[in-house]
CSV table of C-alpha atoms and ligand atoms in Angstrom, one decimal:
chain,number,residue,atom,x,y,z
A,1,MET,CA,0.0,0.0,0.0
A,2,ASP,CA,1.1,3.5,-0.7
A,3,PHE,CA,0.3,6.2,2.1
A,4,ASP,CA,-3.1,7.0,0.8
A,5,GLN,CA,-4.1,3.2,0.6
A,6,LEU,CA,-2.9,2.7,4.1
A,7,ALA,CA,-4.9,5.8,5.3
A,8,GLN,CA,-8.0,4.5,3.6
A,9,PHE,CA,-7.4,1.0,4.9
A,10,LEU,CA,-7.2,2.3,8.5
A,11,ALA,CA,-10.2,4.7,8.0
A,12,ASP,CA,-12.2,1.8,6.9
A,13,LEU,CA,-11.4,0.1,10.2
A,14,GLY,CA,-12.8,3.3,12.0
A,15,GLU,CA,-9.3,4.6,13.0
A,16,PRO,CA,-8.5,8.2,13.4
A,17,HIS,CA,-6.5,10.0,10.7
A,18,PHE,CA,-3.3,10.2,12.6
A,19,ARG,CA,-2.9,6.3,12.7
A,20,ALA,CA,-1.7,6.0,9.3
A,21,ARG,CA,1.2,8.3,9.9
A,22,GLN,CA,2.1,6.3,12.9
A,23,VAL,CA,2.0,2.9,11.1
A,24,TRP,CA,3.9,4.5,8.2
A,25,GLU,CA,6.6,5.7,10.5
A,26,TRP,CA,7.0,2.3,12.3
A,27,MET,CA,7.6,0.7,8.9
A,28,TYR,CA,9.8,3.1,6.9
A,29,LYS,CA,11.7,4.8,9.8
A,30,ARG,CA,11.9,2.2,12.5
A,31,TYR,CA,11.8,-0.9,10.1
A,32,VAL,CA,9.7,-3.0,12.4
A,33,SER,CA,8.7,-6.4,11.3
A,34,ASP,CA,5.3,-6.8,13.0
A,35,PHE,CA,2.4,-4.7,14.2
A,36,ASP,CA,3.1,-5.8,17.9
A,37,ALA,CA,6.2,-3.7,18.0
A,38,MET,CA,4.0,-0.5,17.2
A,39,SER,CA,3.9,0.5,20.8
A,40,ASN,CA,1.9,3.7,20.3
A,41,LEU,CA,-1.0,1.7,18.8
A,42,PRO,CA,-3.8,0.3,21.1
A,43,LYS,CA,-3.1,-3.3,21.8
A,44,ALA,CA,-6.5,-4.3,20.4
A,45,LEU,CA,-5.8,-2.5,17.1
A,46,ARG,CA,-2.3,-4.3,16.9
A,47,THR,CA,-4.0,-7.6,17.3
A,48,LYS,CA,-6.6,-6.7,14.7
A,49,LEU,CA,-4.1,-5.6,12.2
A,50,ALA,CA,-1.8,-8.7,12.7
A,51,ASP,CA,-4.9,-10.9,11.8
A,52,ILE,CA,-5.7,-9.2,8.6
A,53,ALA,CA,-2.4,-7.7,7.3
A,54,THR,CA,1.3,-7.8,7.4
A,55,VAL,CA,4.3,-5.4,7.2
A,56,ALA,CA,6.8,-8.1,6.3
A,57,PRO,CA,5.5,-10.1,3.5
A,58,LEU,CA,8.9,-11.9,2.9
A,59,THR,CA,9.7,-15.1,4.7
A,60,LEU,CA,13.5,-16.0,4.9
A,61,VAL,CA,14.2,-19.5,3.7
A,62,THR,CA,18.0,-19.4,3.6
A,63,GLU,CA,20.7,-17.0,4.1
A,64,VAL,CA,24.2,-17.5,2.9
A,65,VAL,CA,27.1,-15.4,3.7
A,66,SER,CA,30.4,-15.3,1.7
A,67,ARG,CA,33.7,-16.4,3.1
A,68,ASP,CA,34.9,-12.7,3.5
A,69,ARG,CA,31.5,-11.9,5.3
A,70,ASP,CA,31.1,-9.1,2.9
A,71,THR,CA,28.2,-10.6,0.8
A,72,PHE,CA,24.9,-11.8,2.1
A,73,LYS,CA,22.3,-13.3,-0.2
A,74,ALA,CA,18.9,-14.1,1.2
A,75,LEU,CA,16.3,-16.4,-0.4
A,76,PHE,CA,12.8,-15.2,0.5
A,77,GLN,CA,9.5,-16.9,0.0
A,78,LEU,CA,6.4,-14.7,-0.8
A,79,PRO,CA,3.0,-15.2,0.2
A,80,ASP,CA,2.0,-17.5,-2.6
A,81,GLY,CA,5.1,-19.7,-2.3
A,82,GLN,CA,7.1,-18.0,-5.1
A,83,THR,CA,10.7,-17.3,-4.1
A,84,ILE,CA,13.1,-14.6,-5.0
A,85,GLU,CA,16.7,-13.6,-4.0
A,86,ALA,CA,18.5,-10.5,-2.9
A,87,VAL,CA,22.0,-9.8,-2.1
A,88,LEU,CA,23.6,-7.3,0.3
A,89,MET,CA,27.1,-6.3,-0.3
A,90,LEU,CA,29.4,-4.5,2.2
A,91,TYR,CA,32.1,-2.2,0.8
A,92,ASP,CA,34.1,0.4,2.8
A,93,GLU,CA,31.5,3.1,3.0
A,94,ARG,CA,28.6,1.6,0.9
A,95,ARG,CA,26.1,-0.9,1.8
A,96,THR,CA,24.7,-1.8,-1.6
A,97,LEU,CA,21.6,-3.9,-1.9
A,98,CYS,CA,20.8,-5.7,-5.1
A,99,ILE,CA,17.0,-6.5,-5.4
A,100,SER,CA,14.7,-8.4,-7.6
A,101,SER,CA,11.8,-6.9,-9.4
A,102,GLN,CA,10.1,-10.2,-10.6
A,103,ALA,CA,10.0,-13.9,-9.5
A,104,GLY,CA,12.0,-15.3,-12.4
A,105,CYS,CA,12.4,-13.5,-15.8
A,106,ALA,CA,11.0,-13.6,-19.2
A,107,MET,CA,13.9,-12.1,-21.3
A,108,GLY,CA,15.8,-15.4,-22.0
A,109,CYS,CA,19.3,-14.2,-21.9
A,110,THR,CA,21.2,-17.2,-22.8
A,111,PHE,CA,24.1,-16.8,-20.2
A,112,CYS,CA,21.9,-15.8,-17.1
A,113,ALA,CA,20.6,-18.4,-14.6
A,114,THR,CA,17.5,-16.4,-13.8
A,115,ALA,CA,16.4,-16.8,-17.4
A,116,GLN,CA,16.4,-20.6,-17.2
A,117,GLY,CA,13.3,-20.9,-14.9
A,118,GLY,CA,11.3,-18.4,-17.0
A,119,LEU,CA,9.0,-15.8,-15.5
A,120,ALA,CA,6.7,-16.8,-12.6
A,121,ARG,CA,5.1,-13.3,-12.0
A,122,ASN,CA,5.7,-9.7,-11.2
A,123,LEU,CA,6.7,-8.7,-7.8
A,124,THR,CA,4.2,-6.1,-6.2
A,125,PRO,CA,5.5,-2.7,-5.0
A,126,GLY,CA,5.3,-4.0,-1.3
A,127,GLU,CA,7.4,-7.2,-2.3
A,128,ILE,CA,10.1,-4.9,-4.0
A,129,VAL,CA,10.2,-2.4,-1.1
A,130,ALA,CA,10.1,-5.3,1.6
A,131,GLN,CA,13.5,-6.5,0.4
A,132,VAL,CA,15.0,-3.1,1.3
A,133,LEU,CA,13.2,-2.9,4.5
A,134,TYR,CA,14.4,-6.4,5.5
A,135,PHE,CA,18.1,-5.5,4.9
A,136,ALA,CA,17.6,-2.0,6.6
A,137,ARG,CA,16.2,-3.8,9.6
A,138,TYR,CA,19.1,-6.3,9.5
A,139,LEU,CA,21.8,-3.6,9.4
A,140,ALA,CA,20.2,-1.5,12.2
A,141,ASP,CA,19.9,-4.5,14.5
A,142,PRO,CA,22.7,-4.2,17.0
A,143,ALA,CA,22.7,-7.9,17.6
A,144,LEU,CA,23.8,-9.0,14.2
A,145,PRO,CA,26.2,-10.1,12.9
A,146,PRO,CA,28.2,-10.0,16.2
A,147,ASP,CA,31.7,-10.5,14.7
A,148,THR,CA,31.6,-7.6,12.4
A,149,ALA,CA,29.6,-5.3,15.0
A,150,ALA,CA,32.3,-2.7,15.3
A,151,GLU,CA,32.6,-1.8,11.5
A,152,ARG,CA,28.9,-2.8,10.7
A,153,PRO,CA,27.2,-0.2,8.7
A,154,THR,CA,23.7,0.7,10.0
A,155,THR,CA,21.7,1.3,6.8
A,156,VAL,CA,21.3,0.5,3.2
A,157,THR,CA,23.2,3.2,1.3
A,158,ASN,CA,22.8,2.2,-2.3
A,159,ILE,CA,20.2,0.2,-4.1
A,160,VAL,CA,20.6,-1.7,-7.6
A,161,LEU,CA,17.7,-3.2,-9.3
A,162,MET,CA,20.1,-5.9,-10.7
A,163,GLY,CA,18.6,-8.9,-9.1
A,164,MET,CA,16.1,-11.4,-10.7
A,165,GLY,CA,13.9,-10.0,-13.4
A,166,GLU,CA,13.6,-7.2,-15.9
A,167,PRO,CA,12.6,-4.0,-14.0
A,168,LEU,CA,11.2,-2.2,-17.0
A,169,HIS,CA,9.0,-5.4,-17.7
A,170,ASN,CA,7.3,-4.7,-14.5
A,171,TYR,CA,7.3,-1.1,-15.0
A,172,ALA,CA,4.4,0.2,-13.0
A,173,ASN,CA,5.2,-1.7,-9.8
A,174,VAL,CA,8.8,-0.9,-9.9
A,175,TRP,CA,8.3,2.8,-10.2
A,176,LYS,CA,5.6,2.6,-7.2
A,177,ALA,CA,8.3,1.0,-5.3
A,178,LEU,CA,10.9,3.5,-6.5
A,179,ARG,CA,8.7,6.5,-5.4
A,180,ARG,CA,8.4,4.8,-1.9
A,181,LEU,CA,12.1,4.3,-1.6
A,182,THR,CA,13.0,7.8,-2.5
A,183,ASP,CA,10.0,9.7,-0.7
A,184,VAL,CA,11.6,11.5,2.3
A,185,ASP,CA,8.5,10.5,4.3
A,186,ALA,CA,9.1,7.0,3.5
A,187,PHE,CA,12.4,5.2,3.1
A,188,GLY,CA,13.9,8.6,1.9
A,189,LEU,CA,16.9,7.3,-0.1
A,190,GLY,CA,18.4,9.7,-2.8
A,191,ALA,CA,17.3,8.7,-6.2
A,192,ARG,CA,21.0,9.2,-7.1
A,193,HIS,CA,21.9,6.2,-5.0
A,194,ILE,CA,19.6,4.0,-6.9
A,195,THR,CA,20.4,2.3,-10.2
A,196,LEU,CA,18.0,0.4,-12.3
A,197,SER,CA,19.6,-2.1,-14.9
A,198,THR,CA,17.6,-3.1,-18.0
A,199,VAL,CA,18.0,-5.6,-20.9
A,200,GLY,CA,17.2,-2.4,-23.0
A,201,LEU,CA,13.3,-2.1,-23.5
A,202,ALA,CA,13.6,1.0,-25.6
A,203,PRO,CA,10.2,2.5,-25.1
A,204,MET,CA,10.4,2.1,-21.4
A,205,ILE,CA,13.8,3.9,-21.3
A,206,ASP,CA,11.9,6.9,-22.8
A,207,ARG,CA,9.3,6.5,-20.2
A,208,MET,CA,11.8,6.5,-17.4
A,209,ALA,CA,13.4,9.8,-18.7
A,210,ASP,CA,10.0,11.4,-18.3
A,211,GLU,CA,9.6,10.2,-14.6
A,212,GLY,CA,11.5,13.3,-13.2
A,213,LEU,CA,13.6,11.2,-10.7
A,214,GLN,CA,17.3,10.9,-10.9
A,215,ILE,CA,17.6,7.2,-10.9
A,216,GLY,CA,20.8,5.9,-12.6
A,217,LEU,CA,20.4,3.7,-15.7
A,218,ALA,CA,22.5,0.9,-16.6
A,219,VAL,CA,21.8,-1.1,-19.8
A,220,SER,CA,22.9,-4.6,-20.4
A,221,LEU,CA,24.6,-4.4,-23.9
A,222,HIS,CA,27.0,-7.3,-24.1
A,223,ALA,CA,27.6,-7.0,-27.8
A,224,PRO,CA,28.0,-4.0,-30.3
A,225,ASN,CA,26.2,-5.6,-33.1
A,226,ASP,CA,22.7,-7.0,-33.7
A,227,ASP,CA,23.8,-10.6,-35.0
A,228,LEU,CA,25.9,-11.3,-31.8
A,229,ARG,CA,23.6,-9.4,-29.5
A,230,THR,CA,20.5,-11.3,-30.5
A,231,GLN,CA,22.2,-14.7,-29.9
A,232,LEU,CA,23.0,-13.5,-26.3
A,233,VAL,CA,20.1,-11.2,-25.5
A,234,PRO,CA,17.1,-12.4,-27.6
A,235,VAL,CA,15.0,-9.3,-27.0
A,236,ASN,CA,17.5,-7.7,-29.3
A,237,LYS,CA,15.2,-8.9,-32.2
A,238,GLY,CA,12.7,-6.4,-30.9
A,239,TYR,CA,14.8,-3.7,-29.7
A,240,PRO,CA,18.0,-3.7,-31.7
A,241,VAL,CA,21.3,-2.1,-30.6
A,242,ASP,CA,20.7,1.3,-32.6
A,243,GLU,CA,17.3,1.7,-31.2
A,244,VAL,CA,18.5,1.1,-27.6
A,245,LEU,CA,21.3,3.4,-28.1
A,246,ALA,CA,19.0,6.1,-29.6
A,247,ALA,CA,16.8,5.8,-26.4
A,248,VAL,CA,20.0,6.0,-24.3
A,249,ARG,CA,21.0,9.2,-25.9
A,250,ARG,CA,17.5,10.8,-25.3
A,251,TYR,CA,17.8,9.5,-21.7
A,252,VAL,CA,21.1,11.4,-21.3
A,253,ALA,CA,19.8,14.4,-23.1
A,254,LYS,CA,16.9,14.8,-20.7
A,255,THR,CA,18.4,13.7,-17.5
A,256,ASN,CA,22.1,14.7,-17.8
A,257,ARG,CA,23.1,11.6,-16.1
A,258,ARG,CA,26.0,9.3,-17.2
A,259,VAL,CA,24.6,5.9,-18.2
A,260,THR,CA,26.3,2.6,-17.7
A,261,PHE,CA,26.6,-0.1,-20.2
A,262,GLU,CA,27.2,-3.5,-18.8
A,263,TYR,CA,29.1,-6.2,-20.9
A,264,ALA,CA,29.6,-9.6,-19.5
A,265,LEU,CA,32.8,-10.9,-21.1
A,266,MET,CA,32.5,-14.5,-22.5
A,267,ALA,CA,35.6,-16.4,-23.9
A,268,GLY,CA,35.7,-16.4,-27.7
A,269,ILE,CA,32.0,-15.1,-27.9
A,270,ASN,CA,32.1,-11.4,-27.4
A,271,ASP,CA,35.6,-10.6,-26.2
A,272,ALA,CA,37.6,-10.1,-29.4
A,273,PRO,CA,39.6,-6.8,-29.7
A,274,GLU,CA,37.7,-6.0,-32.9
A,275,LEU,CA,34.3,-6.2,-30.9
A,276,ALA,CA,35.9,-3.6,-28.3
A,277,HIS,CA,36.8,-1.3,-31.3
A,278,ALA,CA,33.3,-1.7,-32.7
A,279,LEU,CA,31.8,-1.0,-29.3
A,280,ALA,CA,33.9,2.1,-28.8
A,281,GLU,CA,32.6,3.4,-32.2
A,282,LYS,CA,28.9,2.7,-31.3
A,283,LEU,CA,29.2,4.5,-27.9
A,284,HIS,CA,31.1,7.5,-29.4
A,285,GLY,CA,29.6,10.7,-28.0
A,286,ILE,CA,27.4,9.1,-25.3
A,287,LEU,CA,27.8,10.3,-21.8
A,288,CYS,CA,28.5,6.8,-20.6
A,289,HIS,CA,30.7,4.5,-18.9
A,290,VAL,CA,31.4,0.7,-19.6
A,291,ASN,CA,31.3,-1.8,-16.9
A,292,LEU,CA,32.9,-5.1,-17.9
A,293,ILE,CA,31.6,-8.1,-15.9
A,294,PRO,CA,33.8,-11.2,-15.9
A,295,LEU,CA,31.1,-13.8,-16.8
A,296,ASN,CA,30.0,-15.7,-13.7
A,297,PRO,CA,29.6,-19.5,-13.9
A,298,ILE,CA,26.0,-20.8,-14.1
A,299,PRO,CA,24.8,-24.4,-14.6
A,300,ASN,CA,24.3,-26.0,-18.0
A,301,SER,CA,25.9,-23.1,-19.6
A,302,PRO,CA,28.6,-23.4,-22.6
A,303,PHE,CA,30.0,-20.0,-21.8
A,304,GLN,CA,33.2,-19.5,-20.0
A,305,PRO,CA,34.6,-16.2,-18.5
A,306,THR,CA,37.2,-14.2,-20.6
A,307,SER,CA,40.8,-14.4,-18.9
A,308,ASP,CA,41.9,-11.4,-16.7
A,309,GLU,CA,44.5,-10.6,-19.5
A,310,GLU,CA,42.1,-10.5,-22.4
A,311,THR,CA,39.6,-8.5,-20.0
A,312,GLU,CA,42.2,-6.0,-19.3
A,313,HIS,CA,43.1,-5.8,-23.0
A,314,PHE,CA,39.4,-5.2,-23.9
A,315,ALA,CA,39.2,-2.4,-21.2
A,316,GLN,CA,42.3,-0.7,-22.6
A,317,ILE,CA,40.9,-0.6,-26.0
A,318,LEU,CA,37.8,1.3,-24.8
A,319,ARG,CA,39.9,3.6,-22.6
A,320,LYS,CA,42.1,4.6,-25.3
A,321,ALA,CA,39.2,5.4,-27.5
A,322,GLY,CA,38.0,7.8,-24.7
A,323,ILE,CA,35.2,5.6,-23.0
A,324,PRO,CA,35.6,5.4,-19.4
A,325,THR,CA,35.7,1.7,-18.4
A,326,THR,CA,35.9,-0.3,-15.2
A,327,VAL,CA,35.8,-4.1,-14.6
A,328,ARG,CA,33.4,-5.1,-12.2
A,329,LEU,CA,34.5,-6.4,-8.8
A,330,ARG,CA,33.3,-9.9,-8.5
A,331,ARG,CA,31.5,-10.6,-5.3
A,332,GLY,CA,29.8,-13.7,-3.7
A,333,ILE,CA,30.6,-16.0,-6.6
A,334,GLU,CA,31.0,-19.0,-4.3
A,335,ILE,CA,27.6,-18.4,-2.9
A,336,ASN,CA,26.0,-18.0,-6.2
A,337,ALA,CA,25.2,-14.4,-5.4
A,338,GLY,CA,26.9,-12.7,-8.4
A,339,CYS,CA,25.4,-11.2,-11.5
A,340,GLY,CA,23.2,-13.5,-13.4
A,341,GLN,CA,23.4,-16.3,-10.8
A,342,LEU,CA,20.2,-15.7,-8.8
A,343,ARG,CA,17.4,-18.1,-9.2
A,344,ARG,CA,14.0,-19.2,-8.0
A,345,ALA,CA,13.3,-22.3,-5.9
A,346,ALA,CA,16.3,-24.2,-7.4
A,347,SER,CA,18.6,-22.2,-5.5
A,348,ILE,CA,17.4,-23.6,-2.3
A,349,ALA,CA,19.2,-26.8,-3.0
A,350,ALA,CA,22.1,-25.0,-4.7
A,351,SER,CA,22.9,-22.8,-1.7
A,352,GLN,CA,22.7,-25.7,1.0
T,1,SAH,N1,17.1,-7.7,-16.4
T,1,SAH,C1,18.0,-6.5,-16.0
T,1,SAH,C2,18.5,-6.8,-14.6
T,1,SAH,C3,19.4,-7.8,-14.3
T,1,SAH,S1,21.0,-7.2,-13.9
T,1,SAH,C4,19.1,-6.7,-17.1
T,1,SAH,O1,19.2,-7.3,-18.0
T,1,SAH,O2,19.9,-5.6,-17.0
T,1,SAH,C5,22.0,-8.6,-14.0
T,1,SAH,C6,23.1,-8.2,-14.9
T,1,SAH,O3,24.0,-9.4,-14.9
T,1,SAH,C7,22.8,-7.9,-16.3
T,1,SAH,O4,23.6,-7.1,-16.8
T,1,SAH,C8,22.9,-9.3,-16.9
T,1,SAH,O5,23.2,-9.1,-18.2
T,1,SAH,C9,24.2,-9.7,-16.2
T,1,SAH,N2,24.5,-11.1,-16.2
T,1,SAH,C10,23.6,-12.1,-16.3
T,1,SAH,N3,24.1,-13.4,-16.3
T,1,SAH,C11,25.4,-13.2,-16.2
T,1,SAH,C12,26.5,-14.0,-15.9
T,1,SAH,N4,26.4,-15.4,-16.0
T,1,SAH,N5,27.6,-13.5,-15.6
T,1,SAH,C13,27.9,-12.1,-15.4
T,1,SAH,N6,26.8,-11.3,-15.7
T,1,SAH,C14,25.6,-11.9,-15.9
């Protein structure tokens, strides 16, 4: 529910107007996980609310922590039994949370584990927001995790919509969630601290540019030409490279924000030096940055990651051509928490 829906819901129960603000603050400022903790609500109301509603729609199924204790992956069950994953990464000053926008994904990228199970359903705005509240609660809890307490950050500082699903394929719900996460009266994170990654649904990129929120945009490109990109990212048939890049140019013109292009390097597939030159040419003149992702291993896949040397060579070609390029730090690979490794129910078995 957004605030107005909550206000109506409580009004229908015969509650005074100020109750909605009270419940809202317990949820979004204090991150409580049940009505019973809302101590300024009458006991009878707390009991009634617990019977008919919830403020924490995600049930933790498994949680896995990386060896370095800097990456946490949670598998959640939704009220209808579907499952999703979210990943928290601790950096020096950032606590970046990677969240899912759909249970599964319909885009079919051939190198991505999420694609293998297909799409089950869209997440609701509440289920998207609840992933953030879960980890905000986790980071704020003085009791957890005990051995890192001294340096433990106490809030989520960055959010990336790079988990399961294609966020622009669940546009309305994702944007309701983004409004809630950036609203100063709700979670209140600055839009500049949030990045949405898309496979490149061009018309939706245009729609995003008109929202008036400074959300960062990342586009999963992975190839500079249509033949190759269609093999890796099948939706390229509908939105070819030039169309996606044209939408990105319009996005930059409207928002003045630097766009990120993601490029997962696969040995012998899309990592040839000629392709780096072709990519540099395609991106010429766009306010952008390329993020190279060494391919993460996924089950039943013929693709292998590019070697470190060849990755660096690819990066150098782009940099020499004037395209700022970084190689993404791989995190949580051994717990299958890396890019493209998130899955639905199957991951219960995989992560145990
Ligand atoms: N659907 C959105 C959000 C997913 S973000 C999108 O396509 O952008 C996940 C990122 O990881 C995307 O850039 C995706 O292409 C990339 N990815 C998928 N599988 C991967 C793998 N096995 N190794 C590395 N990156 C991968």
